[in-house]
Amino acid sequence: MNQKEHFRKFVYQTAFDSRTSRLNQLKAVHRWKDYLVADAYEDVALEYFAMRNSTGVFDLCPMTKHKISGPDALDYLNRLLTRDVSKLKPARVSYCVWCDDDGQVIDDGTVFHMREGEYMLCSQERQLDWLSISALGFDVTIEEVTHDIAALAVQGPTSCAILRDMGLANIEKLKPFGITWFDFEGSELMVSRTGFTGDLGYEVWIEPAKAEALWDALFAAGRIRGIRAIGTHALEMTRIEAGFIQAGVDFLPADSAVRHGRTRSPFELGLSWLVDFKKPNFTGRQALLAEKERGSRFNLVKLDIEGNKPAKDAYIYNGKNKVVGTVTSAMWSPTAKANIALASLHAPWGKPGDDLYAEIYYQRELKWNRVKARATVVEGVFFDPERRKVTPARDY
Amino acid sequence: MTSNNVIIVGGGHNGLVCAAYLAGAGHKVTVLEAASQVGGAAVTREFAPGFRVSACAHLLFMLNPEIYRDLGLEQQGFELAANDLETVSLSSTGGHLFLSGSEARGGDLGPEDVARLKKFNARMLKFAGVLRKVYTGRPPRLTSQWSELKTLGKLGLAIRGMGRDDMREFLRIAGINIYDILQEQFDSEMLKGAMAWDAVLGGHLGPRSNNSMLNYLHRLTGEVNGKRGALASVKGGMGGVTQALAKAAAAAGAQIRTSAVVSRILVENGVVTGVELENGEKLSASRVVSSADPRTTFIDLVGLRHLEAGVALQVRNIRSRGSVAKLHLALDALPKFTGLDPQALGGRILISPSMVELEQAFDFSKYGEMSESPMMEITLPTVHDPELAPGGKHVLSALVQYAPYELKQGWENGRAELLQRTMAVLERYAPGVGASVLHSEILSPADIEREFRIAGGHWHHGEFALDQFMMTRPFYGSAQYATPLPGLYLCGAGSHPGGGVMGCAGRNAAAEIIARGGAA
Ligand SMILES: Cc1cc2nc3c(=O)[nH]c(=O)nc-3n(C[C@H](O)[C@H](O)[C@H](O)COP(=O)(O)OP(=O)(O)OC[C@H]3O[C@@H](n4cnc5c(N)ncnc54)[C@H](O)[C@@H]3O)c2cc1C
């Protein structure tokens, strides 16, 4: 990051701004770290359905990106992340979390093993401070490249066909969580089969100077396949359907928490599969081992709630009318045709079959109503289409 | 590998104390000392043919009496050359000030100050007594566990037990600077200058820095032969202490190896399994106890990658930049300080004429420069112990402040200049001393770091300050001698209760290991 004067500017426009601002009819934006991003361009429903039925394109530039390289890159990542990174082959991506010494999640993200020994870590929150602290004692180079890489999420059933039509030969052969590279007008275009929507989809990465050209090529190729720019509101819907958690929403990043007890461990976020105790040392290991013995305080669960009133911010009660937790994310899912939610419940609540209720407040023409709707713990994912995993990816 | 197999890295006085107690409790103990003799910073060595000197620490005033008794140091050959040394604070005009505990005379002293000093000293000894109560046990953790709260309660009770006025005064002054306190209490600039010396010696601080009062009280926790605040000189130099300790440890069954440089503390699957020596030899042990300073231990010997990131950060943040240099002179004859009776040469001679001059000397070190006119604490050990030098000749040993570890020009370039500035100051007070110098040596903090393997060459193995005190010494989570790395313990001055030839850290660490029983 060589932008030393960044503080003089309140917000930045992303590398795709000339394209996104033209499409943004609502002029609805918000700030994601240093950048402005669109809430919605035209209509949230249209954007949502584009992602589920054709293709939605989301401007991913503000996502925090760090390149990690050097002789100790792997050892470094293995100490930073709770999962075993040595299993991550070149040209592969994996989902990951990292914790503080108390075993509380700082952020989740994706780690890209690009070429042998060269990694990229992507996250919602800024991480340079923690990554630098974690680098003490390692021969590793950490570059903050958020501003140096322009990225788009291209998500939806027709995404593969669009990329192929744009000229990315054999893109259909890329497996989920795989990475591949193409030449794009003399620049390197990296494509990974990853995303935040739980559907067939890709993320494309290029130098900012080529961002506009990439956008134009993509939208030209996608016109007949229903391509549409989408904002964070629609993306939010798809990620809840996919059951993905979000920092600041479903958990509080440990490094920003002030109050004791407000943070969550990976176990408390349903991410025990990301914690590998076979590794001799990683940050949070001792605390997590102790937690495993002692038991966790919370369970993050997926709920299917009776009725169709989104259980936003609802308290969850048990059968004895005692509050046992709160909803962190909720929506009516048009695709799953269900009233779904993610909720953080006090242990031991959250087992399948538990007798639970959501207290939902909603308004009808300025009149407030309250319902207590039965909530059923769901195992598995609300929405998990086969096309997400099939390789070669098909045309739709 | 047996479960009660313990390796102690470093044979400084704390390592030896720890070894003696552990071996006494039936542990199989091996002490590995890098130098060719044990002692660490409490050691006697030759610095010129036939001239021997306490190469680092030179006065004894903190050695814990229980350790002295438990380990039978007297039977092991320990002997004082002189006790109850008087302090002479030099005046450039010859009107020197004499100070011994609560008694003072000479200099610019008025009768009021003489009376005030008695009261002040009694009160300070009382306050230091509060610290003493917690120095002989492990510091608490900040949890709600009863056993931990008990220790905190002990401190609270000790403070409360002094009565309302003293409690208030203790809480008022313990964290602040000595300059303000002495300004409140005394008129004599010379007296204040001499007293402030004890508050800044060994740290990166001046009289006006906070924590100077804490350092002052820390010093006063000591006693010699039952007399609080007394200063003593050891027969044969400070090595006399550690030679006796080594004998006590060996008698208890500890094995002591010198010239054994530990290059790595071995970690396997997140657990300490032993050490590797510079010559490649590997020794296994279920517990490794390091008396090396915490930065050396964690950064150089363990490697920060074996710690969790938050712990690594705490290690990195330990402040450990020494400010004291050590001057050794081989003299043809005793120096003649202007206006000083040769009788006084057996005492501790200070060049710290006022708090202002002391503070000014410190100012330089804030910016990585050595003092223009360094302040000094001088002893002439051969006055009491002629065997340290060839017949009729003498040794001068002096602590010189301020010589910042991080000297802008680097110590390879700065050493000669420091020697010259120091000699210039000495010459001012003892004209002609330069002419009787047969050989000289000055150790900068960088030299101390190299010779004694102490990061930053720091007196306390890490600044002695409220943020590195008790449960945060050397940092929170390692303050109870056990570290976050299973099997690794600390037992040196970097741990509670800090530096000085005292032995408490070594003894407390041993108690902790013994209390934890066989398993690591
Ligand atoms: C210049 C100076 C003057 C001082 N003057 C006085 C004084 O007059 N009176 C007083 O009471 N205190 C004085 N002190 C403070 C006192 O000397 C120390 O606080 C005390 O000696 C520390 O003892 P220790 O056993 O904890 O550590 P040390 O004495 O430092 O012992 C640690 C030992 O570990 C060894 N070691 C380190 N690394 C390795 C390795 N890798 N392998 C094997 N061995 C290793 C070292 O060689 C050393 O022997 C002075 C300190 C300094 C720096």
Short mmCIF file of C-alpha atoms in Angstrom, two decimals, chain A residues 51-304:
data_model
loop_
_atom_site.label_atom_id
_atom_site.label_comp_id
_atom_site.label_asym_id
_atom_site.label_seq_id
_atom_site.Cartn_x
_atom_site.Cartn_y
_atom_site.Cartn_z
CA MET A 51 -27.96 -13.96 -8.47
CA ARG A 52 -30.23 -16.93 -8.01
CA ASN A 53 -31.48 -17.18 -11.63
CA SER A 54 -28.87 -15.58 -13.87
CA THR A 55 -25.77 -13.67 -12.69
CA GLY A 56 -25.11 -10.87 -10.27
CA VAL A 57 -21.88 -8.88 -10.19
CA PHE A 58 -20.71 -7.43 -6.92
CA ASP A 59 -17.89 -4.93 -6.57
CA LEU A 60 -15.46 -6.59 -4.19
CA CYS A 61 -12.68 -3.99 -4.25
CA PRO A 62 -13.05 -2.92 -0.60
CA MET A 63 -12.46 -6.46 0.64
CA THR A 64 -9.28 -6.45 2.71
CA LYS A 65 -6.54 -8.30 0.87
CA HIS A 66 -3.07 -9.21 2.07
CA LYS A 67 -0.37 -10.97 0.13
CA ILE A 68 1.70 -13.21 2.31
CA SER A 69 4.97 -14.65 1.09
CA GLY A 70 8.50 -15.44 2.21
CA PRO A 71 10.22 -18.54 3.55
CA ASP A 72 7.96 -18.80 6.61
CA ALA A 73 4.67 -17.99 4.87
CA LEU A 74 3.16 -21.40 5.52
CA ASP A 75 4.37 -21.63 9.13
CA TYR A 76 3.11 -18.12 9.67
CA LEU A 77 -0.35 -18.90 8.37
CA ASN A 78 -0.48 -22.10 10.35
CA ARG A 79 0.19 -20.13 13.52
CA LEU A 80 -2.30 -17.43 12.54
CA LEU A 81 -5.22 -19.56 11.38
CA THR A 82 -6.95 -22.28 13.33
CA ARG A 83 -7.02 -24.74 10.45
CA ASP A 84 -4.15 -26.67 8.93
CA VAL A 85 -2.92 -24.65 5.98
CA SER A 86 -0.31 -27.23 5.01
CA LYS A 87 -3.17 -29.17 3.45
CA LEU A 88 -3.98 -26.28 1.13
CA LYS A 89 -2.41 -27.00 -2.26
CA PRO A 90 -1.31 -24.31 -4.71
CA ALA A 91 -4.16 -22.89 -6.80
CA ARG A 92 -6.63 -23.65 -4.00
CA VAL A 93 -8.64 -21.54 -1.61
CA SER A 94 -10.07 -22.32 1.78
CA TYR A 95 -12.37 -20.72 4.26
CA CYS A 96 -10.73 -19.86 7.58
CA VAL A 97 -10.97 -17.98 10.85
CA TRP A 98 -8.36 -16.51 13.14
CA CYS A 99 -8.50 -15.88 16.84
CA ASP A 100 -6.81 -13.90 19.56
CA ASP A 101 -5.02 -15.64 22.42
CA ASP A 102 -8.34 -16.06 24.20
CA GLY A 103 -9.61 -18.16 21.31
CA GLN A 104 -12.08 -15.47 20.28
CA VAL A 105 -12.65 -14.93 16.58
CA ILE A 106 -11.04 -11.81 15.16
CA ASP A 107 -12.37 -12.33 11.65
CA ASP A 108 -13.18 -14.97 9.10
CA GLY A 109 -12.05 -14.96 5.53
CA THR A 110 -10.54 -16.91 2.71
CA VAL A 111 -6.94 -17.90 2.30
CA PHE A 112 -5.73 -18.28 -1.27
CA HIS A 113 -2.72 -20.45 -1.95
CA MET A 114 -1.81 -18.95 -5.29
CA ARG A 115 1.54 -20.11 -6.63
CA GLU A 116 3.64 -22.35 -4.39
CA GLY A 117 4.39 -20.45 -1.20
CA GLU A 118 2.44 -17.34 -2.21
CA TYR A 119 -0.72 -16.68 -0.31
CA MET A 120 -3.47 -14.10 -0.18
CA LEU A 121 -5.73 -13.60 2.80
CA CYS A 122 -9.08 -11.91 2.27
CA SER A 123 -11.33 -10.58 5.00
CA GLN A 124 -14.03 -8.07 5.62
CA GLU A 125 -12.19 -6.19 8.37
CA ARG A 126 -8.81 -4.51 8.16
CA GLN A 127 -6.16 -6.82 9.58
CA LEU A 128 -2.72 -5.35 8.99
CA ASP A 129 -2.15 -4.68 12.68
CA TRP A 130 -2.95 -8.20 13.79
CA LEU A 131 -1.15 -9.75 10.84
CA SER A 132 1.95 -7.72 11.69
CA ILE A 133 1.79 -8.67 15.34
CA SER A 134 1.43 -12.27 14.30
CA ALA A 135 4.52 -11.94 12.12
CA LEU A 136 6.88 -11.44 15.08
CA GLY A 137 9.40 -14.25 14.87
CA PHE A 138 8.64 -15.22 11.28
CA ASP A 139 10.53 -14.50 8.09
CA VAL A 140 7.49 -13.44 6.15
CA THR A 141 6.44 -10.55 3.93
CA ILE A 142 2.98 -9.13 4.40
CA GLU A 143 1.66 -6.68 1.86
CA GLU A 144 -1.62 -4.84 2.26
CA VAL A 145 -2.88 -5.01 -1.35
CA THR A 146 -6.50 -4.00 -0.87
CA HIS A 147 -5.98 -0.95 -3.05
CA ASP A 148 -3.78 -2.69 -5.57
CA ILE A 149 -6.19 -5.39 -6.71
CA ALA A 150 -9.61 -4.79 -8.21
CA ALA A 151 -12.04 -7.64 -7.71
CA LEU A 152 -15.55 -8.63 -8.64
CA ALA A 153 -17.79 -11.42 -7.47
CA VAL A 154 -19.59 -12.95 -10.45
CA GLN A 155 -22.23 -15.17 -8.95
CA GLY A 156 -25.15 -17.15 -10.21
CA PRO A 157 -26.13 -20.04 -12.47
CA THR A 158 -25.05 -18.35 -15.71
CA SER A 159 -21.75 -17.07 -14.33
CA CYS A 160 -19.65 -19.85 -15.80
CA ALA A 161 -21.12 -19.41 -19.27
CA ILE A 162 -20.58 -15.66 -19.14
CA LEU A 163 -16.93 -16.00 -18.18
CA ARG A 164 -16.42 -18.60 -20.88
CA ASP A 165 -18.10 -16.36 -23.47
CA MET A 166 -15.86 -13.56 -22.32
CA GLY A 167 -12.98 -15.71 -23.49
CA LEU A 168 -11.91 -17.64 -20.41
CA ALA A 169 -11.41 -21.01 -22.05
CA ASN A 170 -12.06 -24.10 -19.96
CA ILE A 171 -13.32 -22.08 -17.03
CA GLU A 172 -16.00 -24.75 -16.52
CA LYS A 173 -13.27 -27.17 -15.47
CA LEU A 174 -12.31 -25.08 -12.47
CA LYS A 175 -13.34 -26.93 -9.32
CA PRO A 176 -14.98 -25.24 -6.34
CA PHE A 177 -12.27 -23.43 -4.34
CA GLY A 178 -9.88 -23.69 -7.28
CA ILE A 179 -7.83 -20.84 -8.74
CA THR A 180 -6.81 -20.31 -12.33
CA TRP A 181 -5.15 -17.54 -14.33
CA PHE A 182 -5.81 -15.99 -17.72
CA ASP A 183 -4.35 -13.29 -19.84
CA PHE A 184 -6.63 -10.30 -20.03
CA GLU A 185 -5.45 -7.62 -22.40
CA GLY A 186 -1.88 -8.24 -21.40
CA SER A 187 -2.59 -8.38 -17.68
CA GLU A 188 -2.97 -11.35 -15.47
CA LEU A 189 -6.54 -12.11 -14.55
CA MET A 190 -6.97 -14.42 -11.60
CA VAL A 191 -10.23 -16.33 -11.29
CA SER A 192 -11.26 -18.33 -8.27
CA ARG A 193 -14.40 -20.40 -7.94
CA THR A 194 -15.42 -18.83 -4.66
CA GLY A 195 -18.10 -16.55 -3.36
CA PHE A 196 -20.44 -15.47 -0.62
CA THR A 197 -23.70 -16.68 -2.16
CA GLY A 198 -23.63 -20.46 -1.77
CA ASP A 199 -24.19 -20.88 -5.48
CA LEU A 200 -22.17 -21.44 -8.62
CA GLY A 201 -19.96 -18.40 -8.82
CA TYR A 202 -16.54 -16.91 -9.27
CA GLU A 203 -14.39 -14.10 -8.06
CA VAL A 204 -12.19 -12.31 -10.56
CA TRP A 205 -9.07 -10.35 -9.63
CA ILE A 206 -7.14 -7.89 -11.74
CA GLU A 207 -4.91 -4.82 -11.53
CA PRO A 208 -7.00 -1.64 -11.05
CA ALA A 209 -5.90 -0.17 -14.39
CA LYS A 210 -7.72 -2.95 -16.19
CA ALA A 211 -10.79 -2.87 -14.00
CA GLU A 212 -13.05 -0.93 -16.34
CA ALA A 213 -12.08 -3.00 -19.36
CA LEU A 214 -12.83 -6.15 -17.41
CA TRP A 215 -16.21 -4.85 -16.36
CA ASP A 216 -17.08 -3.93 -19.95
CA ALA A 217 -16.01 -7.30 -21.31
CA LEU A 218 -17.96 -9.09 -18.62
CA PHE A 219 -21.15 -7.12 -19.14
CA ALA A 220 -20.89 -7.43 -22.91
CA ALA A 221 -20.58 -11.19 -22.63
CA GLY A 222 -23.34 -11.35 -20.03
CA ARG A 223 -26.01 -9.27 -21.66
CA ILE A 224 -27.94 -12.23 -23.07
CA ARG A 225 -27.46 -14.19 -19.83
CA GLY A 226 -29.08 -11.74 -17.51
CA ILE A 227 -26.05 -10.14 -15.93
CA ARG A 228 -26.78 -7.40 -13.40
CA ALA A 229 -24.80 -5.28 -10.96
CA ILE A 230 -25.87 -6.04 -7.43
CA GLY A 231 -25.45 -4.23 -4.13
CA THR A 232 -24.82 -5.33 -0.58
CA HIS A 233 -28.50 -5.76 0.30
CA ALA A 234 -29.03 -8.52 -2.23
CA LEU A 235 -25.69 -10.08 -1.35
CA GLU A 236 -26.74 -10.11 2.29
CA MET A 237 -29.81 -12.18 1.38
CA THR A 238 -27.80 -14.75 -0.51
CA ARG A 239 -25.22 -15.15 2.22
CA ILE A 240 -27.87 -15.76 4.89
CA GLU A 241 -29.44 -18.40 2.66
CA ALA A 242 -26.03 -19.94 2.29
CA GLY A 243 -25.63 -19.87 6.06
CA PHE A 244 -22.43 -17.78 5.99
CA ILE A 245 -21.70 -15.64 9.02
CA GLN A 246 -20.61 -12.05 8.84
CA ALA A 247 -18.26 -10.06 11.07
CA GLY A 248 -20.02 -7.33 12.97
CA VAL A 249 -23.38 -9.02 12.40
CA ASP A 250 -23.25 -12.61 13.56
CA PHE A 251 -20.15 -12.16 15.69
CA LEU A 252 -18.18 -9.26 17.03
CA PRO A 253 -14.54 -9.12 15.87
CA ALA A 254 -12.58 -9.83 19.03
CA ASP A 255 -10.20 -6.93 18.48
CA SER A 256 -13.04 -4.42 18.44
CA ALA A 257 -14.98 -5.76 21.42
CA VAL A 258 -14.94 -3.63 24.53
CA ARG A 259 -17.19 -5.64 26.79
CA HIS A 260 -16.11 -8.93 28.25
CA GLY A 261 -18.06 -11.92 27.06
CA ARG A 262 -19.39 -10.40 23.84
CA THR A 263 -17.06 -12.20 21.51
CA ARG A 264 -17.32 -15.76 20.19
CA SER A 265 -14.98 -18.66 19.71
CA PRO A 266 -15.03 -20.74 16.51
CA PHE A 267 -16.93 -23.44 18.42
CA GLU A 268 -19.55 -20.91 19.35
CA LEU A 269 -19.98 -20.00 15.69
CA GLY A 270 -20.42 -23.56 14.50
CA LEU A 271 -16.92 -23.60 13.06
CA SER A 272 -15.33 -26.41 15.04
CA TRP A 273 -14.44 -28.05 11.71
CA LEU A 274 -11.98 -25.21 11.16
CA VAL A 275 -10.05 -25.88 14.36
CA ASP A 276 -7.22 -28.36 14.05
CA PHE A 277 -5.72 -29.28 17.41
CA LYS A 278 -3.22 -31.56 15.70
CA LYS A 279 -1.23 -28.44 14.96
CA PRO A 280 1.14 -27.92 17.92
CA ASN A 281 0.65 -24.18 18.08
CA PHE A 282 -1.71 -21.57 16.74
CA THR A 283 -3.00 -18.42 18.33
CA GLY A 284 -5.95 -19.30 20.53
CA ARG A 285 -5.09 -22.98 20.77
CA GLN A 286 -4.68 -23.15 24.52
CA ALA A 287 -7.87 -21.26 25.21
CA LEU A 288 -9.79 -23.35 22.68
CA LEU A 289 -8.49 -26.59 24.17
CA ALA A 290 -9.66 -25.41 27.57
CA GLU A 291 -13.02 -24.44 26.08
CA LYS A 292 -13.35 -27.87 24.56
CA GLU A 293 -12.93 -29.40 28.00
CA ARG A 294 -15.08 -26.92 29.82
CA GLY A 295 -17.78 -26.54 27.18
CA SER A 296 -18.76 -23.52 25.13
CA ARG A 297 -21.04 -20.68 26.19
CA PHE A 298 -22.96 -20.29 22.95
CA ASN A 299 -24.25 -22.13 19.92
CA LEU A 300 -24.79 -20.49 16.57
CA VAL A 301 -27.75 -22.15 14.92
CA LYS A 302 -29.83 -21.94 11.79
CA LEU A 303 -33.51 -21.55 12.50
CA ASP A 304 -36.59 -22.19 10.40
#
